[in-house]
Amino acid sequence: MRGRYHLRQFHKLRKTHQQLRSTKPSLDEQIHLGSYPSKKELTQKCKQSNNDSEIVRWNMHITNLMRNGQYEIALDVFDSMPRRSTISYNAMISGYLSNSKFDLARDMFDKMPDRDLFSWNVMLSGYVRSKNLAAARALFERMPKRDVVSWNAMLSGYAQNGFVVEAREIFDRMPIKNSISWNGLLAAYVQNGKIEDARKLFESKKDWCIVSWNCLMSGFVRKKRLDDARRIFDKIPMRDEVSWNTIITGYAQNGELEEARRLFEESPTRDVVTWTAIVSGYVQNGKVDEARSIFDRMPEKNTVSWNAMIGGYVQCKRMDMAKELFEAMPFRNISSWNTMITGYSQAGDVADARSFFDRMPMRDPISWSAMIAGYVQNDCCEEAIRLLVGMRRDGERLNRSSSSCALTACAKIAALDFGRQLHGWLVKIGFETVGYVGNALIAMYYKCGSIGEAHYVFEEIADKDIVSWNSMIYGYARHGFGKEALVFFELMKKIGVKPDDATMVGVLSACSHTGLVDKGTEYFYSMNQEYGITPKSEHYTCMVDLLGRAGRLEEAHNLVRNMPFEPDASTWGALLGASRIHGNTEIGENAAEIVFKKEPNNSGMYVLLSNLYAASGRWPDVGKMRLKMRNEGVKKAPGYSWLEVQNKVHTFTVGDCFHSEKDKIYAFLEEMYLKMKREGYSSSTKLVLHDVEEEEKEHMLKYHSEKLAVAYGILSIPAGRPIRVFKNLRVCEDCHSAIKYISKIQGRLIILRDSNRFHHFEGGSCSCGDYW
C-alpha cells in the first residue's frame, strides 16, 4: 500500500512540474525526473554545494546514473564537481566496469589523487574479469595493502582461467583465508581435472560446507570414479538436493541405471533436475521407451527435460515421435529447434530440417552450423554454400563448425574459387590456422586440385597435429606425387609425431599410385613392429592394389586369401580392378563373384567385369552382365564431369546437348581431333562395351563428359591458368590419352580429379606416368 501511495505522489509531483513550465525545476528534481541538466547547470549547482553531505548526494547520483547505463552523463556530473572524494572516483570506476568500459575505468583509476583499499580491489577485479591476468598480478603486487578480498580476486582469476599452479601459489601466500578462498581452490582443482589434488586439499580441513562436499563429489563423477563419489556422498553430514542429483546423474550417465533408479526412488525430495537426470540417463543408454515412461510421470518439466526426451527420439531416429513431442512443448528454446534440425538432417530429410530452420523465431551459430552440416552430410553442397553466404548476410559471425562444414562442401564439389573466398574471410577473423579449420583448409585445397595451396596452409599452421600431417601425405598421394608424400612421412617421424592407422593408409596409397612396390611392401610388413599398428582392412586393400597394379596378381590374390580376417568388398574390388588392367579373366571373375555376394548393388564392379570381358572380346559375356544388372535392378551410375568458371559450376554428361555453348564446344573438339590425330592419337575403341563397328566406337568415345569439360575450360579460362576438371567416376583410358595430347597442343596445364586420384596433364604427359 505504501509503495502505491508513493507512486501516486510521484506521478502527481511530475504532473505539477509539467504544468508549471514557467518555474524551472531544481537540479535534484531534474535528475529525479530523468531530465538531465546541461554541464553549465551542473557546474553552477556544484559551486553552491560544496559540503560533505552534498558530495555524498552527488556520489549517489553518479552511482544511479551508472546503474542506468548513463555513464556519459555520470562523467558530466563528476567533471562538474568542485570537490571530489575517493568515493566519487570509486563510483566512476565501478560504474565504468559494470558498463564494460574497462579502458575508461583504468584511466579514471590512474588519475585518482588518493586511493583506498576499495579502489585497488575494484580495479583488480576489473583486470580479472577482462582476463588480463598479467596486468592483474602486476597491480596486485603494487598494492600498498591487501585484504582477503584482494587475495581471493587473484585466486579466482587464476582458477577460472585454468592456472591452477598460480592459484595454489596465491592460496599458500594468503595471510588469512576464508571459506571463499578454500572453495575457490577446491573448485579450481575439480574444474581442471586435478581430482587427487582436490581430495588432498579436502582432507586437510574438517569444517567444509555442503557446497564443498558436492563440488568434490561432482569431480569424481566427471572422472567416472563412481566408487569415490559414492564414498563422499555417504559421508556428507547433511545432504541437499544437489547432493542427490549429482550422484543420481553420475550413475545414470555411466550406464548404472539400476542404482540410479534406486537412489532416485530413495531421494527424500525430487525436483525437476532429479527427474531430468534419470530421464537423461535412460536416453543416453538407448532406453528411450523407459525414459518416456518416467518423463510422462514428471510432476514438473522444464526445457531441459523436454529437450532430453526429444534428443532421445532423435538419437534412435524416431523423428515422428520427436516431432510430436516438439509440437507439444509449452515452451521451446534454441536448443529444441537445433535438435530437430540435426535429427532430420541425420535421417536424410533435409527438406524438413530446412523447414524447421526457416520457422525458428531466433537462431544462434549452432543453428546455422547444424543446417549447413545437414546439407553437406546429404550431398547438397551448393545449398550449404548458399546458406553460409546467407549466414554472413544476416550478420552472423562465422564459427569453426560452420566454416569447416562449408570447406567440406567446397571440397566435395571442387568449388575452389569460393573456397579461396572463404579462406579470406577466415584470415580476417583469425581462424585460418586454428585446429581443425586449418586442417579443413588443407583438405579443401588438395581435393580441389591445388596441392600447392594446401602445402602453403600446412606451413602456416602453428600447432600441426596428426591430422595435418595425414592430410598432406594423403593429398600428395592422391595427386600422384608419391615421393613427396613419403618425404612428409619421414619428416613427420623425425620431429616425433607418431603415425596412426590413417597415416599408413596414406603412405601405402602413395606407394600404390607411384608404383613403389618394394617400398610399400616394406612399410606394410613393418607397421606393427615399428609403430604398433595392426594392419586393418584398408591397409590390405592398399597392398592388394599396390601388388595388382604392378602385375603381381597371384601374390595379391594370395594376400587376400591369407588375410587374418574376412576380406571386405573393397579388397576384392581392388583385385578385380587389377585383373581388368592386366586382362586376367580368371582371377577377375573369382573376385567379382565374391563382390556381387557382398555388395549386389555395386554397379562399379559390374562395369569393371564388363570392361574385362570387352577387352578380351567376350561380347556374349558382356551381354550377360547387362542382363544380370537389369534382373538384379542394378543401375549404372551415370558419368558426369564438371568445372568451375567464374564462381559458376558447369556440368557435362556424355554427348551433352543442353549446355548453352554446346555448338562452340563441339566445333572446338572436332578441330582438336584433327590436330590430335596428326600428332599420333588413336581412339581406345576396345573400351566400348558394345559389339559395333570401329567407326561407331570412335564416335561414342569422342564426346565423353571429361572431354567436353576440358574443351569448355580451354574456351573459357584465360591462358596461363590451370584448368581443373572433376569426374564422379574413374577417367577412361581413351580420355586420359586424349587429354595428354590436348595439353601438349594447347600448351595448358589440365588437372583432372576422378573418383580415385588426380592427374596433372602438361606438355603431353601425365603426372601418373600412365600408372593409374
mmCIF file with all atom_site columns, C-alpha atoms in Angstrom, residues 153-257:
data_model
loop_
_atom_site.group_PDB
_atom_site.id
_atom_site.type_symbol
_atom_site.label_atom_id
_atom_site.label_alt_id
_atom_site.label_comp_id
_atom_site.label_asym_id
_atom_site.label_entity_id
_atom_site.label_seq_id
_atom_site.pdbx_PDB_ins_code
_atom_site.Cartn_x
_atom_site.Cartn_y
_atom_site.Cartn_z
_atom_site.occupancy
_atom_site.B_iso_or_equiv
_atom_site.pdbx_formal_charge
_atom_site.auth_seq_id
_atom_site.auth_comp_id
_atom_site.auth_asym_id
_atom_site.auth_atom_id
_atom_site.pdbx_PDB_model_num
ATOM 1   C CA . ALA A 1 153 ? 40.238 -11.899 -6.502  1.00 0.00 ? 153 ALA A CA 1
ATOM 2   C CA . MET A 1 154 ? 43.639 -13.091 -7.716  1.00 0.00 ? 154 MET A CA 1
ATOM 3   C CA . LEU A 1 155 ? 42.958 -16.684 -6.709  1.00 0.00 ? 155 LEU A CA 1
ATOM 4   C CA . SER A 1 156 ? 39.617 -16.621 -8.542  1.00 0.00 ? 156 SER A CA 1
ATOM 5   C CA . GLY A 1 157 ? 41.195 -15.120 -11.663 1.00 0.00 ? 157 GLY A CA 1
ATOM 6   C CA . TYR A 1 158 ? 43.812 -17.848 -11.909 1.00 0.00 ? 158 TYR A CA 1
ATOM 7   C CA . ALA A 1 159 ? 41.365 -20.610 -11.002 1.00 0.00 ? 159 ALA A CA 1
ATOM 8   C CA . GLN A 1 160 ? 38.707 -19.624 -13.545 1.00 0.00 ? 160 GLN A CA 1
ATOM 9   C CA . ASN A 1 161 ? 41.258 -19.466 -16.359 1.00 0.00 ? 161 ASN A CA 1
ATOM 10  C CA . GLY A 1 162 ? 42.899 -22.812 -15.666 1.00 0.00 ? 162 GLY A CA 1
ATOM 11  C CA . PHE A 1 163 ? 46.107 -21.564 -13.997 1.00 0.00 ? 163 PHE A CA 1
ATOM 12  C CA . VAL A 1 164 ? 45.903 -23.984 -11.098 1.00 0.00 ? 164 VAL A CA 1
ATOM 13  C CA . VAL A 1 165 ? 49.571 -23.777 -10.072 1.00 0.00 ? 165 VAL A CA 1
ATOM 14  C CA . GLU A 1 166 ? 49.389 -19.984 -9.822  1.00 0.00 ? 166 GLU A CA 1
ATOM 15  C CA . ALA A 1 167 ? 46.103 -20.233 -7.898  1.00 0.00 ? 167 ALA A CA 1
ATOM 16  C CA . ARG A 1 168 ? 47.745 -22.569 -5.384  1.00 0.00 ? 168 ARG A CA 1
ATOM 17  C CA . GLU A 1 169 ? 50.714 -20.218 -5.039  1.00 0.00 ? 169 GLU A CA 1
ATOM 18  C CA . ILE A 1 170 ? 48.363 -17.340 -4.171  1.00 0.00 ? 170 ILE A CA 1
ATOM 19  C CA . PHE A 1 171 ? 46.448 -19.577 -1.770  1.00 0.00 ? 171 PHE A CA 1
ATOM 20  C CA . ASP A 1 172 ? 49.627 -20.602 0.064   1.00 0.00 ? 172 ASP A CA 1
ATOM 21  C CA . ARG A 1 173 ? 50.739 -16.977 0.435   1.00 0.00 ? 173 ARG A CA 1
ATOM 22  C CA . MET A 1 174 ? 47.426 -15.776 1.870   1.00 0.00 ? 174 MET A CA 1
ATOM 23  C CA . PRO A 1 175 ? 47.844 -14.482 5.444   1.00 0.00 ? 175 PRO A CA 1
ATOM 24  C CA . ILE A 1 176 ? 44.144 -15.050 6.152   1.00 0.00 ? 176 ILE A CA 1
ATOM 25  C CA . LYS A 1 177 ? 41.859 -17.492 4.343   1.00 0.00 ? 177 LYS A CA 1
ATOM 26  C CA . ASN A 1 178 ? 38.079 -17.610 4.439   1.00 0.00 ? 178 ASN A CA 1
ATOM 27  C CA . SER A 1 179 ? 35.594 -20.144 3.032   1.00 0.00 ? 179 SER A CA 1
ATOM 28  C CA . ILE A 1 180 ? 35.683 -18.390 -0.354  1.00 0.00 ? 180 ILE A CA 1
ATOM 29  C CA . SER A 1 181 ? 39.441 -18.986 -0.539  1.00 0.00 ? 181 SER A CA 1
ATOM 30  C CA . TRP A 1 182 ? 39.184 -22.689 0.277   1.00 0.00 ? 182 TRP A CA 1
ATOM 31  C CA . ASN A 1 183 ? 36.213 -23.289 -2.025  1.00 0.00 ? 183 ASN A CA 1
ATOM 32  C CA . GLY A 1 184 ? 37.864 -21.294 -4.822  1.00 0.00 ? 184 GLY A CA 1
ATOM 33  C CA . LEU A 1 185 ? 40.942 -23.522 -4.843  1.00 0.00 ? 185 LEU A CA 1
ATOM 34  C CA . LEU A 1 186 ? 38.878 -26.691 -4.461  1.00 0.00 ? 186 LEU A CA 1
ATOM 35  C CA . ALA A 1 187 ? 36.710 -25.702 -7.444  1.00 0.00 ? 187 ALA A CA 1
ATOM 36  C CA . ALA A 1 188 ? 39.841 -24.883 -9.456  1.00 0.00 ? 188 ALA A CA 1
ATOM 37  C CA . TYR A 1 189 ? 41.212 -28.376 -8.896  1.00 0.00 ? 189 TYR A CA 1
ATOM 38  C CA . VAL A 1 190 ? 37.890 -30.015 -9.754  1.00 0.00 ? 190 VAL A CA 1
ATOM 39  C CA . GLN A 1 191 ? 37.189 -27.917 -12.863 1.00 0.00 ? 191 GLN A CA 1
ATOM 40  C CA . ASN A 1 192 ? 40.671 -28.577 -14.242 1.00 0.00 ? 192 ASN A CA 1
ATOM 41  C CA . GLY A 1 193 ? 40.538 -32.326 -13.658 1.00 0.00 ? 193 GLY A CA 1
ATOM 42  C CA . LYS A 1 194 ? 43.060 -32.415 -10.797 1.00 0.00 ? 194 LYS A CA 1
ATOM 43  C CA . ILE A 1 195 ? 40.871 -34.586 -8.627  1.00 0.00 ? 195 ILE A CA 1
ATOM 44  C CA . GLU A 1 196 ? 43.663 -36.031 -6.447  1.00 0.00 ? 196 GLU A CA 1
ATOM 45  C CA . ASP A 1 197 ? 44.843 -32.528 -5.552  1.00 0.00 ? 197 ASP A CA 1
ATOM 46  C CA . ALA A 1 198 ? 41.229 -31.652 -4.749  1.00 0.00 ? 198 ALA A CA 1
ATOM 47  C CA . ARG A 1 199 ? 40.933 -34.710 -2.499  1.00 0.00 ? 199 ARG A CA 1
ATOM 48  C CA . LYS A 1 200 ? 44.160 -33.873 -0.611  1.00 0.00 ? 200 LYS A CA 1
ATOM 49  C CA . LEU A 1 201 ? 43.007 -30.278 -0.087  1.00 0.00 ? 201 LEU A CA 1
ATOM 50  C CA . PHE A 1 202 ? 39.646 -31.517 1.172   1.00 0.00 ? 202 PHE A CA 1
ATOM 51  C CA . GLU A 1 203 ? 41.267 -33.901 3.637   1.00 0.00 ? 203 GLU A CA 1
ATOM 52  C CA . SER A 1 204 ? 43.474 -31.103 5.035   1.00 0.00 ? 204 SER A CA 1
ATOM 53  C CA . LYS A 1 205 ? 40.466 -29.330 6.550   1.00 0.00 ? 205 LYS A CA 1
ATOM 54  C CA . LYS A 1 206 ? 37.450 -30.511 8.531   1.00 0.00 ? 206 LYS A CA 1
ATOM 55  C CA . ASP A 1 207 ? 34.721 -27.874 8.500   1.00 0.00 ? 207 ASP A CA 1
ATOM 56  C CA . TRP A 1 208 ? 33.657 -27.902 4.859   1.00 0.00 ? 208 TRP A CA 1
ATOM 57  C CA . CYS A 1 209 ? 30.202 -26.677 3.890   1.00 0.00 ? 209 CYS A CA 1
ATOM 58  C CA . ILE A 1 210 ? 27.731 -28.700 1.825   1.00 0.00 ? 210 ILE A CA 1
ATOM 59  C CA . VAL A 1 211 ? 28.735 -26.797 -1.350  1.00 0.00 ? 211 VAL A CA 1
ATOM 60  C CA . SER A 1 212 ? 32.302 -28.083 -0.953  1.00 0.00 ? 212 SER A CA 1
ATOM 61  C CA . TRP A 1 213 ? 31.197 -31.697 -0.422  1.00 0.00 ? 213 TRP A CA 1
ATOM 62  C CA . ASN A 1 214 ? 29.071 -31.506 -3.572  1.00 0.00 ? 214 ASN A CA 1
ATOM 63  C CA . CYS A 1 215 ? 31.916 -29.923 -5.533  1.00 0.00 ? 215 CYS A CA 1
ATOM 64  C CA . LEU A 1 216 ? 34.354 -32.738 -4.704  1.00 0.00 ? 216 LEU A CA 1
ATOM 65  C CA . MET A 1 217 ? 31.717 -35.388 -5.404  1.00 0.00 ? 217 MET A CA 1
ATOM 66  C CA . SER A 1 218 ? 30.991 -33.844 -8.809  1.00 0.00 ? 218 SER A CA 1
ATOM 67  C CA . GLY A 1 219 ? 34.716 -34.006 -9.593  1.00 0.00 ? 219 GLY A CA 1
ATOM 68  C CA . PHE A 1 220 ? 34.763 -37.748 -9.004  1.00 0.00 ? 220 PHE A CA 1
ATOM 69  C CA . VAL A 1 221 ? 31.605 -38.104 -11.119 1.00 0.00 ? 221 VAL A CA 1
ATOM 70  C CA . ARG A 1 222 ? 33.291 -36.246 -14.000 1.00 0.00 ? 222 ARG A CA 1
ATOM 71  C CA . LYS A 1 223 ? 36.222 -38.637 -13.796 1.00 0.00 ? 223 LYS A CA 1
ATOM 72  C CA . LYS A 1 224 ? 33.766 -41.565 -13.787 1.00 0.00 ? 224 LYS A CA 1
ATOM 73  C CA . ARG A 1 225 ? 35.127 -42.633 -10.380 1.00 0.00 ? 225 ARG A CA 1
ATOM 74  C CA . LEU A 1 226 ? 31.729 -43.544 -9.023  1.00 0.00 ? 226 LEU A CA 1
ATOM 75  C CA . ASP A 1 227 ? 33.011 -45.543 -6.053  1.00 0.00 ? 227 ASP A CA 1
ATOM 76  C CA . ASP A 1 228 ? 34.876 -42.471 -4.773  1.00 0.00 ? 228 ASP A CA 1
ATOM 77  C CA . ALA A 1 229 ? 31.889 -40.251 -5.499  1.00 0.00 ? 229 ALA A CA 1
ATOM 78  C CA . ARG A 1 230 ? 29.652 -42.639 -3.557  1.00 0.00 ? 230 ARG A CA 1
ATOM 79  C CA . ARG A 1 231 ? 32.020 -42.608 -0.567  1.00 0.00 ? 231 ARG A CA 1
ATOM 80  C CA . ILE A 1 232 ? 31.799 -38.811 -0.497  1.00 0.00 ? 232 ILE A CA 1
ATOM 81  C CA . PHE A 1 233 ? 28.005 -38.977 -0.832  1.00 0.00 ? 233 PHE A CA 1
ATOM 82  C CA . ASP A 1 234 ? 27.734 -41.420 2.064   1.00 0.00 ? 234 ASP A CA 1
ATOM 83  C CA . LYS A 1 235 ? 29.896 -39.177 4.308   1.00 0.00 ? 235 LYS A CA 1
ATOM 84  C CA . ILE A 1 236 ? 28.077 -35.893 3.656   1.00 0.00 ? 236 ILE A CA 1
ATOM 85  C CA . PRO A 1 237 ? 26.791 -34.719 7.069   1.00 0.00 ? 237 PRO A CA 1
ATOM 86  C CA . MET A 1 238 ? 23.567 -33.307 5.658   1.00 0.00 ? 238 MET A CA 1
ATOM 87  C CA . ARG A 1 239 ? 22.706 -33.862 2.003   1.00 0.00 ? 239 ARG A CA 1
ATOM 88  C CA . ASP A 1 240 ? 20.762 -31.386 -0.077  1.00 0.00 ? 240 ASP A CA 1
ATOM 89  C CA . GLU A 1 241 ? 19.053 -31.755 -3.466  1.00 0.00 ? 241 GLU A CA 1
ATOM 90  C CA . VAL A 1 242 ? 22.314 -31.049 -5.292  1.00 0.00 ? 242 VAL A CA 1
ATOM 91  C CA . SER A 1 243 ? 23.950 -33.994 -3.478  1.00 0.00 ? 243 SER A CA 1
ATOM 92  C CA . TRP A 1 244 ? 21.222 -36.419 -4.590  1.00 0.00 ? 244 TRP A CA 1
ATOM 93  C CA . ASN A 1 245 ? 21.084 -35.015 -8.126  1.00 0.00 ? 245 ASN A CA 1
ATOM 94  C CA . THR A 1 246 ? 24.855 -35.263 -8.568  1.00 0.00 ? 246 THR A CA 1
ATOM 95  C CA . ILE A 1 247 ? 25.129 -38.914 -7.536  1.00 0.00 ? 247 ILE A CA 1
ATOM 96  C CA . ILE A 1 248 ? 21.995 -39.942 -9.461  1.00 0.00 ? 248 ILE A CA 1
ATOM 97  C CA . THR A 1 249 ? 23.334 -38.206 -12.579 1.00 0.00 ? 249 THR A CA 1
ATOM 98  C CA . GLY A 1 250 ? 26.699 -39.945 -12.148 1.00 0.00 ? 250 GLY A CA 1
ATOM 99  C CA . TYR A 1 251 ? 25.202 -43.422 -12.040 1.00 0.00 ? 251 TYR A CA 1
ATOM 100 C CA . ALA A 1 252 ? 22.743 -42.673 -14.842 1.00 0.00 ? 252 ALA A CA 1
ATOM 101 C CA . GLN A 1 253 ? 25.334 -41.228 -17.243 1.00 0.00 ? 253 GLN A CA 1
ATOM 102 C CA . ASN A 1 254 ? 27.639 -44.199 -16.706 1.00 0.00 ? 254 ASN A CA 1
ATOM 103 C CA . GLY A 1 255 ? 25.007 -46.788 -17.525 1.00 0.00 ? 255 GLY A CA 1
ATOM 104 C CA . GLU A 1 256 ? 24.368 -47.968 -13.954 1.00 0.00 ? 256 GLU A CA 1
ATOM 105 C CA . LEU A 1 257 ? 20.660 -47.362 -14.306 1.00 0.00 ? 257 LEU A CA 1
#
